XYZ file of C-alpha atoms in Angstrom:
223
model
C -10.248 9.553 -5.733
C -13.178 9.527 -8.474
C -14.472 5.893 -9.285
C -17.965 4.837 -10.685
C -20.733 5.315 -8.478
C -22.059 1.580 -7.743
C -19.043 -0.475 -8.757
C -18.589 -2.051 -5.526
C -15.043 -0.437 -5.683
C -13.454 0.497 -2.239
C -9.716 2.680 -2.120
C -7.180 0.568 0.223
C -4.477 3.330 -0.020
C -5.403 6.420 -0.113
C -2.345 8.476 0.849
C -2.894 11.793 2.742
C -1.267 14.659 3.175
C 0.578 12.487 6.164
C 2.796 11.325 2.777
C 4.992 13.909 2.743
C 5.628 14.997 -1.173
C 3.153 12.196 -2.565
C -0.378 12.679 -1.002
C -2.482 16.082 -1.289
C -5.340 15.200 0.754
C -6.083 15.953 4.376
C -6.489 12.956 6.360
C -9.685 14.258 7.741
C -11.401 14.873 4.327
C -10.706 11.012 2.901
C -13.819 9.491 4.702
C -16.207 12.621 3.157
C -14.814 12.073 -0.487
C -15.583 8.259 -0.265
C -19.416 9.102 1.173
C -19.666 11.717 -1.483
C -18.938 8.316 -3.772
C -20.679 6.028 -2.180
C -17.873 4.089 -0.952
C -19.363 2.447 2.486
C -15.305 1.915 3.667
C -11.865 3.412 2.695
C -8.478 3.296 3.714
C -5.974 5.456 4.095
C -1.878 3.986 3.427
C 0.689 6.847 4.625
C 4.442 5.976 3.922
C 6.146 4.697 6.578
C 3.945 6.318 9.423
C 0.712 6.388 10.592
C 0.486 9.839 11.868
C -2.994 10.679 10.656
C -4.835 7.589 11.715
C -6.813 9.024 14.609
C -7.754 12.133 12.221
C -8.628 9.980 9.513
C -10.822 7.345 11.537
C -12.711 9.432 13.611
C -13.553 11.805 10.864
C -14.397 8.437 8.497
C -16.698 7.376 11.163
C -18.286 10.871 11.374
C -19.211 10.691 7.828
C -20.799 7.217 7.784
C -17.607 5.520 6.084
C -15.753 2.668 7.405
C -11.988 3.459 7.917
C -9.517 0.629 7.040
C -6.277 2.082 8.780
C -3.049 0.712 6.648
C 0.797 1.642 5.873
C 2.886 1.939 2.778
C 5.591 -0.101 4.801
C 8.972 0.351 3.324
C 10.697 -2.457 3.152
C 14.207 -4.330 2.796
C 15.905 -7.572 1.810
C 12.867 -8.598 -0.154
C 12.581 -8.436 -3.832
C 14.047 -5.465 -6.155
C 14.184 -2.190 -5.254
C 12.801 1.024 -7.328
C 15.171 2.922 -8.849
C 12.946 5.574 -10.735
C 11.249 7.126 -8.032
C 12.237 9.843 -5.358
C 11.928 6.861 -2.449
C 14.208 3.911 -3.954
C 13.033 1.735 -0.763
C 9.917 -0.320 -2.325
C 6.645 -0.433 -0.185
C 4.214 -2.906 0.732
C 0.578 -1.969 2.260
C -0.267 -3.250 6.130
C -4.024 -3.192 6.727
C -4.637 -4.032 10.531
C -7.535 -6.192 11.074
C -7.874 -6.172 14.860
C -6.359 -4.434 17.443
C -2.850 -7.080 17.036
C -2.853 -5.391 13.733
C -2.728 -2.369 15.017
C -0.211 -2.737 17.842
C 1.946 -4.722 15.149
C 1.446 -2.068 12.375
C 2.433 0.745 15.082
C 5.713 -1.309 15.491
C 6.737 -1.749 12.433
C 5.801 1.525 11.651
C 8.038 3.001 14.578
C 11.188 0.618 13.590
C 10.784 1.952 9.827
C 12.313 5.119 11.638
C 14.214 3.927 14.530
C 15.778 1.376 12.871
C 16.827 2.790 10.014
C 18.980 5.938 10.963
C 22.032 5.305 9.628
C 19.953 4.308 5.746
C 18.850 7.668 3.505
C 15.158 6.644 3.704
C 13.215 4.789 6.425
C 12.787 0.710 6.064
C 12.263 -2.369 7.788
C 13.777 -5.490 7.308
C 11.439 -8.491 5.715
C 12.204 -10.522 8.693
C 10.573 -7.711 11.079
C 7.885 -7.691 9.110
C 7.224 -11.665 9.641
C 7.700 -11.404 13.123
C 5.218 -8.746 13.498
C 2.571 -10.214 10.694
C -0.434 -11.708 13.312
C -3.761 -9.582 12.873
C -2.439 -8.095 9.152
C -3.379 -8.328 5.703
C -0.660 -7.791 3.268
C -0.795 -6.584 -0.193
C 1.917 -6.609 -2.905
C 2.643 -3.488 -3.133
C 2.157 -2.776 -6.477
C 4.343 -0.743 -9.171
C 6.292 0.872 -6.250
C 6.588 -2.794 -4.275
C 9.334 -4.953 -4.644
C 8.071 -7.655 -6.938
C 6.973 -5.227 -9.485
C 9.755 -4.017 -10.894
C 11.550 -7.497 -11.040
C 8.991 -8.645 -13.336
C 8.808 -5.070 -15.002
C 12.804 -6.308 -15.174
C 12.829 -9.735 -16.747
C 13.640 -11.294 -13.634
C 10.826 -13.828 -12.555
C 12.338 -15.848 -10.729
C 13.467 -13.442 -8.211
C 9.901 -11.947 -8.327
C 8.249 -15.343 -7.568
C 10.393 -15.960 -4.750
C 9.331 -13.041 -3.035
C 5.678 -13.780 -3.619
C 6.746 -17.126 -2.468
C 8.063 -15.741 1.175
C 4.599 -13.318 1.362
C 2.742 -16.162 0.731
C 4.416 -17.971 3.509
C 4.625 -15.169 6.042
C 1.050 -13.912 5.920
C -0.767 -17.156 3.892
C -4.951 -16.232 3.305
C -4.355 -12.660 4.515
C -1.657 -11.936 1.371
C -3.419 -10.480 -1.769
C -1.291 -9.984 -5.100
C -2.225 -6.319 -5.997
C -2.906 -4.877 -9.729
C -3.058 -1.498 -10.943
C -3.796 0.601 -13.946
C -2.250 3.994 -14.126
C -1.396 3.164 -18.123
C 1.903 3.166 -17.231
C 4.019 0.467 -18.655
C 5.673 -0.922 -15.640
C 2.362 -1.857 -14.744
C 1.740 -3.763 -18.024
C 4.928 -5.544 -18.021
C 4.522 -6.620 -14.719
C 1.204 -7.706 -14.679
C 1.264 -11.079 -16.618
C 3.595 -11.807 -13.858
C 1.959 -11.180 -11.313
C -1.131 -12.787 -12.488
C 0.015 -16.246 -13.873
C 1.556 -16.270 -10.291
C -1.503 -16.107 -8.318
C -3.601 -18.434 -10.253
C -0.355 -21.014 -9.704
C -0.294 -20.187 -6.171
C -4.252 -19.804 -5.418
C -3.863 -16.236 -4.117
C -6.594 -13.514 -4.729
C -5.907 -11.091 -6.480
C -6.933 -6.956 -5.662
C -7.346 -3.714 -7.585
C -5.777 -0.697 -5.773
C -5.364 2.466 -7.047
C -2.401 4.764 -5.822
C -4.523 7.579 -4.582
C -2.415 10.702 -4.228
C -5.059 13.561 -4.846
C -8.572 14.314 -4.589
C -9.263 15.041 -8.145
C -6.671 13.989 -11.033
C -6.602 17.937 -11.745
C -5.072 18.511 -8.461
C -1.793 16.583 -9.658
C -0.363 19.034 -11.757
C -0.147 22.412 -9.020
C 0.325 19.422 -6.374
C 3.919 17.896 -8.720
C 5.103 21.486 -9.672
C-alpha cells in the first residue's frame, strides 16, 4: 500500500483479506495504513463480496480516513476473459456513491453467488450489471478486466466495443483505469486503452491492485 507522501494519490481497490487467496490485509487495518500515508480516503474492492465493508468503514472512520466501499465485480458476456490467472472470470470495480449504490452493489454482489451456481467461479451477467448501475461509478477493471486482455490480444475492436457499452451503461460515472505493475499486459494494453478515452472523452484513473500491506509481504503471502 506504500505511495509518496503528498501525491494526492488515493487506493480505490484495496483488496482485504475478504479476497480469499489474493488480499493479505485485514479489512480493519486498511483505513490506519492510508492515515499512516496521509491518504484522507481509501477504498477497499473485495472479489465478488462485500463481506468486510462494515469492518472496513467503521474502522476507516475511526482513523480519520474516508472509506470508499467498492467490489471487484466478476463479470460475464462482456469483453475477453483472463485466461492466466487462478479466477478466469474478468472483474470490474463498483464504487457506491450513495446509499442506491450501495443497495445496487449489495445486489449484484449477492447474484455474483446466487446466480452463478451451476459456473466454477461466481459472475454476473453485463446486463445485471446495467440494470443495477444508478448511484455507481464504474472503473475498467484493469489488467484482470475484460477489455484488457483484448487489447493485450490484438483485438481492438472487441475491446472498444466493450468500452463502448460501459460508456453507455454508466456515461460520466465510467473511468478507463491504468496501471503499472511493469508487467507487460499492462503495456500492451495501455495505448489502447488510452487513445480510446481521449476519442471517447472519458477520464482516465490510476489504480493500483493492492493485495498486501508492504510489497515484502507478497512473497510468504504467494508461497
Amino acid at each position: 500500500m506504500a505511495h509518496e507522501a503528498g501525491n494526492g494519490f488515493i487506493h480505490l481497490r484495496v483488496k482485504s483479506a475478504y479476497s480469499l487467496l489474493e488480499g493479505a490485509i485485514k479489512a480493519g487495518k486498511v483505513g490506519q495504513l492510508a492515515a499512516g500515508q496521509g491518504m484522507p480516503a481509501v477504498g477497499v474492492a473485495d472479489r465478488a463480496n462485500l463481506f468486510g465493508a462494515l469492518e472496513f468503514s467503521q474502522a476507516a472512520r475511526d482513523a480519520g480516513v474516508q472509506p470508499i466501499i467498492a467490489c471487484a465485480l466478476p463479470v460475464l458476456e462482456i469483453g475477453g476473459r483472463m485466461s492466466q490467472r487462478w479466477a478466469k472470470t474478468p472483474t470490474v470495480v463498483l464504487i457506491a456513491q450513495n446509499e442506491t449504490g450501495w443497495l445496487n452493489l449489495c445486489a449484484l454482489s449477492s447474484a455474483a453467488y446466487l446466480g452463478s451456481m451451476a459456473l466454477a467461479e461466481p459472475g454476473v451477467p453485463w446486463s445485471l450489471v446495467e440494470q443495477h448501475a444508478e448511484g455507481l461509478i464504474l472503473l475498467s477493471g484493469g489488467p484482470d478486466g475484460p477489455v484488457d486482455c483484448l487489447f493485450a490480444g490484438g483485438k481492438t475492436a472487441e475491446a472498444r466495443a466493450a468500452l463502448d457499452a460501459m460508456k453507455a451503461a454508466f456515461g460520466d460515472r465510467f473511468y478507463v483505469e491504468l496501471q503499472r505493475h511493469g508487467l507487460d499486459a499492462e503495456k500492451a494494453a495501455e495505448p489502447g486503452l488510452v487513445r480510446w478515452a481521449y476519442d471517447s472523452d472519458v477520464p482516465l484513473v490510476a489504480t493500483n491492485d493492492v493485495h498486501y500491506a508492504e510489497a515484502r509481504q507478497a512473497k510468504s503471502h504467494d508461497a
